[in-house]
Short mmCIF file of C-alpha atoms and ligand atoms in Angstrom, two decimals:
data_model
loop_
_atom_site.label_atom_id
_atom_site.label_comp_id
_atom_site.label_asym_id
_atom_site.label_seq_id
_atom_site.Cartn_x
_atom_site.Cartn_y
_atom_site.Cartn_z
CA UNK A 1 130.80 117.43 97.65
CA UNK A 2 128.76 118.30 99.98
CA UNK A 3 126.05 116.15 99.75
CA UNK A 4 127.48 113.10 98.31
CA UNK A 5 126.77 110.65 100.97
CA UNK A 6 123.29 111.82 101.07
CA UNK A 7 123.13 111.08 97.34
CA UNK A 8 124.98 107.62 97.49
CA UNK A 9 122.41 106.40 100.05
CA UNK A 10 120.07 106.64 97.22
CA UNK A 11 122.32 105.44 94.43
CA UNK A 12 123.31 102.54 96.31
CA UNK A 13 119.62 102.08 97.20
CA UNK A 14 118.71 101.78 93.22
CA UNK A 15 121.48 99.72 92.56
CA UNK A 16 123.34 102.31 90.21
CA UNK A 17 126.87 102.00 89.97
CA UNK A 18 128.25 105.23 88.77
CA UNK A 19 128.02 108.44 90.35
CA UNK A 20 129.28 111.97 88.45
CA UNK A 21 130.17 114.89 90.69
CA UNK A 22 129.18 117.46 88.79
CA UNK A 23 131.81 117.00 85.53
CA UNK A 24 130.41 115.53 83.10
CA UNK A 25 131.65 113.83 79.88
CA UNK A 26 127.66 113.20 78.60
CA UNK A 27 125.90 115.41 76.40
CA UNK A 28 122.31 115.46 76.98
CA UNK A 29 119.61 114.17 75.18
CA UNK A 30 115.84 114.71 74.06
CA UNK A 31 113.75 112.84 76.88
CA UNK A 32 112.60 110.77 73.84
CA UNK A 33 115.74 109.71 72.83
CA UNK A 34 117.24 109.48 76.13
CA UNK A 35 117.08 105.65 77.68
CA UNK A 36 117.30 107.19 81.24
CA UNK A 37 113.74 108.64 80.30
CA UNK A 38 111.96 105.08 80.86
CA UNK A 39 110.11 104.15 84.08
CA UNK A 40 111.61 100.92 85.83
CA UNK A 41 109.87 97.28 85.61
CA UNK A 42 106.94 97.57 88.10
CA UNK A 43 107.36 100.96 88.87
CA UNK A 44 103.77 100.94 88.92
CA UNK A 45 103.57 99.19 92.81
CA UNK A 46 105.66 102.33 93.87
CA UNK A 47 104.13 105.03 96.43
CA UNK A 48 103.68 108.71 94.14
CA UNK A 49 106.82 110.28 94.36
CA UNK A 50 109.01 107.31 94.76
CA UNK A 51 112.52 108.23 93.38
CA UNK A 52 112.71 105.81 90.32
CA UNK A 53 116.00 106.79 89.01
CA UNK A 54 118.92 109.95 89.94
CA UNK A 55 121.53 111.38 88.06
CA UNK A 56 123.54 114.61 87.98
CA UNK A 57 122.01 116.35 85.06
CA UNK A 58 123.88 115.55 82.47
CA UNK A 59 126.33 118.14 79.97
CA UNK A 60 127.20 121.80 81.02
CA UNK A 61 124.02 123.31 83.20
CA UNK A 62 126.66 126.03 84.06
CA UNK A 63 124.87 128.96 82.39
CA UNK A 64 122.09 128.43 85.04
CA UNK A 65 124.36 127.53 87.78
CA UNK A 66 125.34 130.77 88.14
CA UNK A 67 124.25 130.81 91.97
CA UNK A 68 124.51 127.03 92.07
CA UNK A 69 126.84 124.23 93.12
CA UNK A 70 125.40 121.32 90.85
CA UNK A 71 122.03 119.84 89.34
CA UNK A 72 120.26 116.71 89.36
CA UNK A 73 117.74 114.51 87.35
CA UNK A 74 115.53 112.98 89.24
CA UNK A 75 112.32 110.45 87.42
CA UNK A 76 109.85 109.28 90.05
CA UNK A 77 106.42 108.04 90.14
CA UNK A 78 103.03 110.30 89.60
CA UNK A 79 99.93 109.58 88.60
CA UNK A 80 97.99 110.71 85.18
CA UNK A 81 94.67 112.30 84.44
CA UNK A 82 92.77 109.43 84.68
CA UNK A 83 94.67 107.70 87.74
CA UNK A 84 96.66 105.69 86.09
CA UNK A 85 100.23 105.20 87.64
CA UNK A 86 102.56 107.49 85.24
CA UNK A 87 106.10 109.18 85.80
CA UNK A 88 107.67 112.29 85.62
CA UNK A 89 111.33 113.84 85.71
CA UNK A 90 112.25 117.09 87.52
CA UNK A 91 115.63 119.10 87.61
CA UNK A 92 117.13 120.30 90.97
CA UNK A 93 118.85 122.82 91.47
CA UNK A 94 120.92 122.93 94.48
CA UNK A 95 122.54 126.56 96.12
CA UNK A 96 125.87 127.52 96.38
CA UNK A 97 124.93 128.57 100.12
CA UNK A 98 121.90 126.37 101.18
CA UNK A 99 118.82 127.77 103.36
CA UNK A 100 115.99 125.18 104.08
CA UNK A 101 113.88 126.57 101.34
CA UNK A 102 112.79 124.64 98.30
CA UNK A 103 111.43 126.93 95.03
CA UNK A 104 109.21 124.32 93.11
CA UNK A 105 109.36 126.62 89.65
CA UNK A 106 106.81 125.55 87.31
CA UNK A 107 107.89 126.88 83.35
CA UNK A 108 105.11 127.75 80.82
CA UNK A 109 106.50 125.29 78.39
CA UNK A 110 103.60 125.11 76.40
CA UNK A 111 104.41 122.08 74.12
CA UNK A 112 103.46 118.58 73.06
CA UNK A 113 106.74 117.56 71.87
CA UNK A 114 109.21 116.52 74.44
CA UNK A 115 112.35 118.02 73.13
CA UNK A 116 110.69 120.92 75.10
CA UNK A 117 110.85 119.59 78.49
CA UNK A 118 112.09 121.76 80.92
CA UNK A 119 114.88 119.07 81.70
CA UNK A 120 116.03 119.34 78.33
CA UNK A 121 115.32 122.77 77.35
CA UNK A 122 117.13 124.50 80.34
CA UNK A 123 120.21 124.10 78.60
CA UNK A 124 119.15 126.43 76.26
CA UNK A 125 116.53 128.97 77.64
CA UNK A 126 116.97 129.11 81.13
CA UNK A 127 114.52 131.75 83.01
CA UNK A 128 116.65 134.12 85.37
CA UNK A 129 114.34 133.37 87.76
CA UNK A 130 116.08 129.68 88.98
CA UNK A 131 119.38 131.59 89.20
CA UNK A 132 117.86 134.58 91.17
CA UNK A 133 116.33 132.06 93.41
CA UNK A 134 119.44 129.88 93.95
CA UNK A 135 121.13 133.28 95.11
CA UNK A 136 118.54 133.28 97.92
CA UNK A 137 119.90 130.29 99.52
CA UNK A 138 117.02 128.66 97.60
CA UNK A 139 116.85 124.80 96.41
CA UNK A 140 114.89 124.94 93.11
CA UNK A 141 112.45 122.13 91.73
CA UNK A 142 111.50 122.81 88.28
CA UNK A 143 109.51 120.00 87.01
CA UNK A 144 108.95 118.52 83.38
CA UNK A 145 104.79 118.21 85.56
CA UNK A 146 103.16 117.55 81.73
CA UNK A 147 104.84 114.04 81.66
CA UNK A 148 105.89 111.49 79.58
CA UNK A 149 103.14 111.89 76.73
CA UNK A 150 103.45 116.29 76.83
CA UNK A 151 100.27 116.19 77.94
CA UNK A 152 99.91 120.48 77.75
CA UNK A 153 96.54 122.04 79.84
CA UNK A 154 96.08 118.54 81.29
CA UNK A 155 95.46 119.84 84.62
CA UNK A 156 95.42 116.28 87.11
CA UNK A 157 98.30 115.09 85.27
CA UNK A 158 99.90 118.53 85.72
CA UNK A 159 98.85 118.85 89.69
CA UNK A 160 100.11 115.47 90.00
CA UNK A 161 103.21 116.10 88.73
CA UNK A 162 103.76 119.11 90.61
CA UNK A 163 103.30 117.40 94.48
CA UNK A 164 105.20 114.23 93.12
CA UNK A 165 108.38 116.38 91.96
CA UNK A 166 108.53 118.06 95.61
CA UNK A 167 107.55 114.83 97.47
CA UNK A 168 110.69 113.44 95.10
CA UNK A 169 113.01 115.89 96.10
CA UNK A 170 111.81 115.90 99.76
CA UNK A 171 112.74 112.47 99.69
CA UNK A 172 116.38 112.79 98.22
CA UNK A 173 116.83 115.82 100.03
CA UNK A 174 120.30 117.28 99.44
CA UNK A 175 120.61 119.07 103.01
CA UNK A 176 117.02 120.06 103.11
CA UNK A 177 115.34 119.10 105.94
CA UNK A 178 111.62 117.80 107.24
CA UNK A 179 111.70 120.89 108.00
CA UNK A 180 112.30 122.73 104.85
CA UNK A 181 109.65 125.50 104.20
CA UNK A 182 108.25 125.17 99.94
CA UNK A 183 106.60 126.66 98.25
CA UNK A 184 105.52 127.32 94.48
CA UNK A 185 105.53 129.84 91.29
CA UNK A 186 104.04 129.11 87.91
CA UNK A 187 103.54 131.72 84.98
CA UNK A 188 100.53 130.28 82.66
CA UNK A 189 101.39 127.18 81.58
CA UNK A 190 103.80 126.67 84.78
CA UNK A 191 100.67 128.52 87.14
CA UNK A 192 98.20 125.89 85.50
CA UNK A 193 100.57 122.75 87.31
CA UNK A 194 100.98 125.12 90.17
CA UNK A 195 97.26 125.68 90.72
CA UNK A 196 96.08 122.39 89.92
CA UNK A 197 98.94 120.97 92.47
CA UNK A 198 97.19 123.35 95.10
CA UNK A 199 93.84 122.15 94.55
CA UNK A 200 94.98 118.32 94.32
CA UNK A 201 97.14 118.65 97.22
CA UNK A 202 94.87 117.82 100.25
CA UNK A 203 93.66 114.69 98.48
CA UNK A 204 96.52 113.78 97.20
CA UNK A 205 99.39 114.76 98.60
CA UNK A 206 97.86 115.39 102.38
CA UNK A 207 101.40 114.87 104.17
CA UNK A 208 103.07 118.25 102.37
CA UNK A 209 102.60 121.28 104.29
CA UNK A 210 103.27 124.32 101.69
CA UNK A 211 103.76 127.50 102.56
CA UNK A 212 102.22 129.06 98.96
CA UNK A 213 101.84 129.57 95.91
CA UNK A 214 102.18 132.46 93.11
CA UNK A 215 100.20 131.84 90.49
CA UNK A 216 100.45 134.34 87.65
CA UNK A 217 98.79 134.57 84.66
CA UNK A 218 95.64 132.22 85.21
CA UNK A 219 94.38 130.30 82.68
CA UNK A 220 90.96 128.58 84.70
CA UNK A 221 89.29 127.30 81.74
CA UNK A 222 91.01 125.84 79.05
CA UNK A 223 87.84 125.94 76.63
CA UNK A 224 87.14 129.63 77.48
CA UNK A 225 91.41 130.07 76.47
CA UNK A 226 90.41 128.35 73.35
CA UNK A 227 87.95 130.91 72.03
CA UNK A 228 89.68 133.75 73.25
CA UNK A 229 92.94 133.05 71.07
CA UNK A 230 91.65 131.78 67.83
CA UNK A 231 91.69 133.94 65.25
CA UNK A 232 94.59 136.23 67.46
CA UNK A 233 97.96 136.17 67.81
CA UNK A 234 98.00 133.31 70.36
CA UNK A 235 96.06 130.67 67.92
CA UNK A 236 98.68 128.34 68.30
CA UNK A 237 98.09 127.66 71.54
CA UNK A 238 94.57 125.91 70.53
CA UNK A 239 96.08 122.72 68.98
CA UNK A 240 98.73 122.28 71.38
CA UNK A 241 96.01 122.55 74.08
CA UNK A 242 93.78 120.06 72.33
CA UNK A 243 96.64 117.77 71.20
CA UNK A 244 97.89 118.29 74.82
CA UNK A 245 94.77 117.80 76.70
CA UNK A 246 93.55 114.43 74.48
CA UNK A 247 97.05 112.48 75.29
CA UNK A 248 95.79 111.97 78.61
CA UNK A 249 92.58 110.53 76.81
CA UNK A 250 92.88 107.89 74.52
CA UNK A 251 89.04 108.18 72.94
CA UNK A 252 88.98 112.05 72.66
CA UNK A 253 91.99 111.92 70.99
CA UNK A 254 90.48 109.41 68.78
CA UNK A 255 87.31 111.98 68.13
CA UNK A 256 89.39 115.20 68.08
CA UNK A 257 91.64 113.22 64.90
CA UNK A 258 88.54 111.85 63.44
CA UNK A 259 86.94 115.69 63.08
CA UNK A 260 89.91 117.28 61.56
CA UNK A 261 89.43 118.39 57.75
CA UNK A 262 91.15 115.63 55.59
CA UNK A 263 91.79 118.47 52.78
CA UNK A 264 91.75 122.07 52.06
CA UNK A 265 94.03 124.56 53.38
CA UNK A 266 93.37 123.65 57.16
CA UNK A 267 93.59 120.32 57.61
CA UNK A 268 94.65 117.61 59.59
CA UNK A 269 98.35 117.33 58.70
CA UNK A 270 98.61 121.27 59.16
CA UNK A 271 96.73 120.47 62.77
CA UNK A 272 99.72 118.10 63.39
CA UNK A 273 102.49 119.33 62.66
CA UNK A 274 101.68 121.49 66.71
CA UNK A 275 103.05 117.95 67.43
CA UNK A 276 106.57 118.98 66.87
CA UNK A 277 106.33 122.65 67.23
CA UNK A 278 108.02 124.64 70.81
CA UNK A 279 105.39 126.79 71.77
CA UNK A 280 107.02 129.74 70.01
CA UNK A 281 107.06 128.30 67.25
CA UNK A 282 103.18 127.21 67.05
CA UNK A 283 102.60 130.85 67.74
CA UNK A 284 104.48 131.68 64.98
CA UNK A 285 103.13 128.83 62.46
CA UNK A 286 99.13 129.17 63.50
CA UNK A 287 99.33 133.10 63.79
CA UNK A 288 95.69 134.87 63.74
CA UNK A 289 93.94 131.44 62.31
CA UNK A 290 90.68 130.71 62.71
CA UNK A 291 91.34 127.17 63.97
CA UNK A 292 87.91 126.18 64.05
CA UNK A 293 88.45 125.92 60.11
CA UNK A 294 90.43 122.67 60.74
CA UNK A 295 87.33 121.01 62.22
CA UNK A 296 84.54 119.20 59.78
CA UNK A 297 82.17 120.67 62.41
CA UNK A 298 83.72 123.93 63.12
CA UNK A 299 84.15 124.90 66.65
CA UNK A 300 81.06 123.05 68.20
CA UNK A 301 83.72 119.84 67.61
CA UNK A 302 85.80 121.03 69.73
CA UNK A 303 82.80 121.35 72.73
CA UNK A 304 81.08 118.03 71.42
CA UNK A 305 80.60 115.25 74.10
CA UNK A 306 83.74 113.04 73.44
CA UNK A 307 85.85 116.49 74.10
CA UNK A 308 83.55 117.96 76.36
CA UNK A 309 83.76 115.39 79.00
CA UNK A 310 87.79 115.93 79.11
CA UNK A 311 87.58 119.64 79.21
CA UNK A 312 85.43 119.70 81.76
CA UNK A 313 86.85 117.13 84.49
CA UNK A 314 90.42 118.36 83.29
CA UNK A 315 90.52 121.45 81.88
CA UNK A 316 88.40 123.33 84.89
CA UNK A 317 90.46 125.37 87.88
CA UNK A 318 87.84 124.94 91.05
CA UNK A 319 86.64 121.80 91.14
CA UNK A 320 88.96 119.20 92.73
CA UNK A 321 89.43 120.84 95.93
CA UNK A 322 90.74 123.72 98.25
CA UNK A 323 94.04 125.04 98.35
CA UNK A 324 95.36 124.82 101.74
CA UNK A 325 98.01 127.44 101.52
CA UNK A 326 98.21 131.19 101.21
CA UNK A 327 97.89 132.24 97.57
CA UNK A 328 99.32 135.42 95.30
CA UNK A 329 97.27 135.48 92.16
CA UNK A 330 98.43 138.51 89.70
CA UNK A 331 96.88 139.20 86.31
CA UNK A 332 96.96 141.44 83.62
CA UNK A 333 93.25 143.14 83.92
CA UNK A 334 93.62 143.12 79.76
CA UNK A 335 94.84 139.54 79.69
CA UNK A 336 93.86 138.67 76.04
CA UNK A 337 94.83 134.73 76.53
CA UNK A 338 92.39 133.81 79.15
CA UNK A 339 89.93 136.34 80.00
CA UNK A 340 90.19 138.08 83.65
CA UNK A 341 86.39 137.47 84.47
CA UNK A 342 87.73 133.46 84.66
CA UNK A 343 90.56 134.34 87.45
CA UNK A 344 88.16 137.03 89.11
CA UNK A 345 85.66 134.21 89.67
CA UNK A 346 88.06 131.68 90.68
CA UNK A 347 89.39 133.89 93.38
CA UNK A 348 86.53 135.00 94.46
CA UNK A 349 85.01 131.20 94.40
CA UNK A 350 88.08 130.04 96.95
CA UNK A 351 88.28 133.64 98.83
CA UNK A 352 84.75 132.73 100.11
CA UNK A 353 85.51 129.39 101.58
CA UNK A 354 88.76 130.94 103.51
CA UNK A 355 91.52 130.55 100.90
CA UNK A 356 93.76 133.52 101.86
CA UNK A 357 94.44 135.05 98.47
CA UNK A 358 96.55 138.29 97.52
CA UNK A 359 94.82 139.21 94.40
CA UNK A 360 97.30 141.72 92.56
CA UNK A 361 95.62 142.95 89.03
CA UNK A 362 97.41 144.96 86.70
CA UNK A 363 95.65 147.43 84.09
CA UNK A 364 98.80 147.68 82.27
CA UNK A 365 100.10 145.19 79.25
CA UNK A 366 98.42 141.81 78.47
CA UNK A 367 99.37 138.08 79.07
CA UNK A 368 102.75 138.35 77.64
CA UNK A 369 103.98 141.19 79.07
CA UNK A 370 102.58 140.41 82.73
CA UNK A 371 105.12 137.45 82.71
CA UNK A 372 107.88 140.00 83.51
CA UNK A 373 105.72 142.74 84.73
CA UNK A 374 104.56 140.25 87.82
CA UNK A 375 108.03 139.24 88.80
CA UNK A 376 108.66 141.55 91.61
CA UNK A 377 105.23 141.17 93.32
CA UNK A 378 105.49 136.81 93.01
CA UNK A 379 109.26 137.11 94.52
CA UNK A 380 107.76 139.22 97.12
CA UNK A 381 105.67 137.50 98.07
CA UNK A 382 107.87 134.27 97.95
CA UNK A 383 110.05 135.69 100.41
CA UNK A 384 108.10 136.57 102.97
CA UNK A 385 106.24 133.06 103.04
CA UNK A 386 109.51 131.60 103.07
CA UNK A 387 110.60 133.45 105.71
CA UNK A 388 107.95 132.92 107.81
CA UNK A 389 106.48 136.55 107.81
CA UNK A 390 103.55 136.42 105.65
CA UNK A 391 99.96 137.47 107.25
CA UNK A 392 98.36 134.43 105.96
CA UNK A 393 94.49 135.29 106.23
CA UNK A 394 92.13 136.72 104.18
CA UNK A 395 92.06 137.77 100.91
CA UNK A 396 92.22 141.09 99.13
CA UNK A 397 92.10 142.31 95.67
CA UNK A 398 94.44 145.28 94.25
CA UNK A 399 94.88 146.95 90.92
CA UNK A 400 98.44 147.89 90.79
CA UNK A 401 100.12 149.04 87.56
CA UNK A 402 103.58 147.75 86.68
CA UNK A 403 105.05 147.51 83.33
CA UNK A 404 107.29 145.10 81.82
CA UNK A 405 109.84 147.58 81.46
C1 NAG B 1 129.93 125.51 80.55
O1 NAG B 1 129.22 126.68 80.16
C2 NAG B 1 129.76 127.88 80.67
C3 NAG B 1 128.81 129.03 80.37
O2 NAG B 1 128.18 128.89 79.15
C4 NAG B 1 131.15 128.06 80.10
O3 NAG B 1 131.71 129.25 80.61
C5 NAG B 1 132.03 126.87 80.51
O4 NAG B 1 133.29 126.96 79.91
C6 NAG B 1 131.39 125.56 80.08
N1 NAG B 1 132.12 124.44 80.68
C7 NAG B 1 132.52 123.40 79.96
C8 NAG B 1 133.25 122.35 80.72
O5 NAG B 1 132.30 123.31 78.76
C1 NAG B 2 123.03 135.23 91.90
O1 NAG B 2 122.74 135.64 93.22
C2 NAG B 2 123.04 136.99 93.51
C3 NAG B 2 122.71 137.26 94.96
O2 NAG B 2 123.29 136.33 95.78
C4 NAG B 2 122.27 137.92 92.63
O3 NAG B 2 122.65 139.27 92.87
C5 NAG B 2 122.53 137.56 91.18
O4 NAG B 2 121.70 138.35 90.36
C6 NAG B 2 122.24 136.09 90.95
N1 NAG B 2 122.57 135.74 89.57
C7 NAG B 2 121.66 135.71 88.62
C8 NAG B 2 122.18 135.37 87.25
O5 NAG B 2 120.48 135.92 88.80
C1 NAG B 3 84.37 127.41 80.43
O1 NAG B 3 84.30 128.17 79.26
C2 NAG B 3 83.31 127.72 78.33
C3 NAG B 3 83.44 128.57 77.08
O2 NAG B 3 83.33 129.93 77.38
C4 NAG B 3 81.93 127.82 78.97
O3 NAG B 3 80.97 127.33 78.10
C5 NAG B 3 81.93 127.01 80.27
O4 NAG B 3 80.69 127.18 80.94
C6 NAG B 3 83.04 127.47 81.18
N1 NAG B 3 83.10 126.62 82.35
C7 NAG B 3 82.95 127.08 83.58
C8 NAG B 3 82.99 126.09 84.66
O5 NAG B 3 82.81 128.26 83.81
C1 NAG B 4 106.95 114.62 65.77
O1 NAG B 4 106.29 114.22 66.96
C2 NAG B 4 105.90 112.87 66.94
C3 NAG B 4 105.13 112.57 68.22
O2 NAG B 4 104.59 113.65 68.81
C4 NAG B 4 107.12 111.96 66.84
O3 NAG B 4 106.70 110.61 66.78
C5 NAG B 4 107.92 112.33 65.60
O4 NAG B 4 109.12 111.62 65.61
C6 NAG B 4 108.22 113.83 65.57
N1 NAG B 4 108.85 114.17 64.32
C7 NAG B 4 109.95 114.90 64.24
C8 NAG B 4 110.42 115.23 62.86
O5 NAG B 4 110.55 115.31 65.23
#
């Protein structure tokens, strides 16, 4: 293999004895049941984006290896929402015909409950997007960026994640150089990690020089997502956003369980079961409910002081620093998850301290449907920065109407 002495350096360097090649007798596990899926004793002392443990991914990856020669695990240091040290696993992807271009893909995943990690889940629902990337030439990062604790809409966890997974794989490498060009994509969910990781980066991560980002989707406020959905379709999305958000915070969680109705038809064991739900299937379960009826105090828990404090240094796009990379931001003008006016100002906040942005808006289909829609414009744009040809300055807004098709 191609890279195997590459990859025994670093096995050899964390003292673990058996390497696979890309067979695999293993089936794999939920991260929570999965040993691998522990951090090492005194991990803690470890530089962000150490390589704490590597494995080829274990089972049959194969139906998103189409353009693909094998896939690793890799768990690493990162850092949490309140700066504690944390850790994180991503999934790599390597090309069946290598260029020096990494794809850090960021997937909506939209849950609490690990079982939906990426890591994990990819055996089942793999987005065409890694495989039409890996027959680019592309190395692909996709990172499980909400952690150990599935901490959903927590947006320095997420960030963190996000630089830690690419500093990870810069470190392992595979054939990619120091001078590999990266860059980023995130839909929602994934955009959230991808935009926090672009605001966190020049504090955080100052040493990575990345050529972009596509962001689709938006979600800038995580309160002002909360009122739009409840009620709608997309009402599931408010508990695993609190449930999400308060695992990074040990005495918000404590108010947000404390407020929850102990009887009646919405009530706290209904709230809970978002713990164990995919994000389809919250969707599905919390469908057009008011979920302010859950709370003792109705909705004006959910913005109380104890919650407040979290959404706000957390749960806020714009206010931990400037992105230091060209951005493509596309949205779906009727967006009925997160309302427009949210990404409009964002973009319009960065555009006038010199972010170069490429604003695409769509005034056809709504948050689901721009997931698809936006495809063509993000890889686009991918290419070119990853290529080298993008005109990196500026910033300019565009309605353009694509459909999902
Ligand atoms: C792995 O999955 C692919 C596609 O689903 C299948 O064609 C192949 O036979 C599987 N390989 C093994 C060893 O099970
Ligand atoms: C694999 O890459 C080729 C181009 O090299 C592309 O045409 C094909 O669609 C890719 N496969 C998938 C499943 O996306
Ligand atoms: C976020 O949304 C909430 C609810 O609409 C609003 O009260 C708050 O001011 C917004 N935050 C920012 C920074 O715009
Ligand atoms: C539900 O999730 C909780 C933690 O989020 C976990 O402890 C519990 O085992 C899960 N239950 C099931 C049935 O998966």
């Amino acid at each position: 293999m191609l890279f195997a002495s590459t990859l025994l350096v670093f096995l050899n360097a964390l003292s673990i004895t058996a390497m696979a090649t890309g067979k695999h007798d293993t089936e794999p596990m939920p991260p929570q049941d999965d040993p691998w899926y522990t951090a090492p004793y005194n991990y803690e002392y470890k530089q962000p984006g150490t390589i704490l443990r590597i494995r080829a991914a274990p089972g049959n990856l194969s139906s998103v290896m189409t353009n693909a020669t094998a896939a690793f695990n890799i768990l690493y240091r990162t850092t949490d929402s309140r700066y504690l040290p944390s850790w994180a696993v991503t999934t790599l992807f390597i090309p069946k015909h290598p260029k020096d271009v990494l794809l850090s893909y960021q997937i909506p995943y939209d849950s609490v409950d690990l079982t939906f990690s990426p890591s994990y889940q990819l055996y089942q629902d793999p987005p065409s997007d890694i495989s039409r990337a890996l027959g680019l030439g592309w190395y692909v990062n996709v990172p499980d960026y909400e952690g150990p604790l599935g901490s959903f809409t927590a947006g320095v966890m997420s960030g963190h994640a996000t630089l830690d997974s690419i500093r990870a794989v810069k470190a392992a490498a595979f054939g990619l150089t120091a001078n590999a060009k990266y860059a980023m994509w995130g839909y929602s969910g994934g955009a959230l990690a991808s935009e926090w990781a672009a605001e966190l980066q020049l504090q955080y991560a100052p040493e990575l020089k990345l050529s972009g980002a596509a962001l689709g989707g938006l979600t800038p406020n995580v309160t002002s997502v909360m009122l739009a959905v409840s009620g709608k379709p997309a009402a599931g999305l408010v508990p695993l956003a609190m449930l999400g958000l308060t695992s990074q915070f040990p005495e918000a969680e404590r108010y947000l369980l404390s407020r929850l109705k102990k009887q009646g038809t919405f009530n706290r064991d209904g709230f809970l079961k978002a713990r164990n739900y995919s994000s389809v299937q919250a969707v599905a379960a919390f469908a057009n409910q008011d979920i302010a009826d859950y709370f003792i105090g109705g909705f004006s828990d959910i913005t109380a002081p104890p919650i407040k404090s979290v959404t706000t240094s957390d749960g806020q796009m714009g206010y931990h620093g400037v992105p230091q990379m060209p951005l493509y931001v596309y949205k779906a003008v009727h967006d009925e998850v997160s309302p427009t006016v949210d990404t409009d100002t964002l973009v319009s906040k960065y555009c006038k301290i010199n972010v170069a942005i490429t604003y695409v808006r769509n005034p056809l289909g709504g948050h689901f449907d721009e997931w698809t829609a936006g495809v063509p414009g993000a890889m686009d744009f991918l290419q070119t920065i990853l290529t080298g040809t993008h005109d990196n300055t500026g910033c300019k807004t565009m309605e353009i109407a694509s459909s999902s098709g």
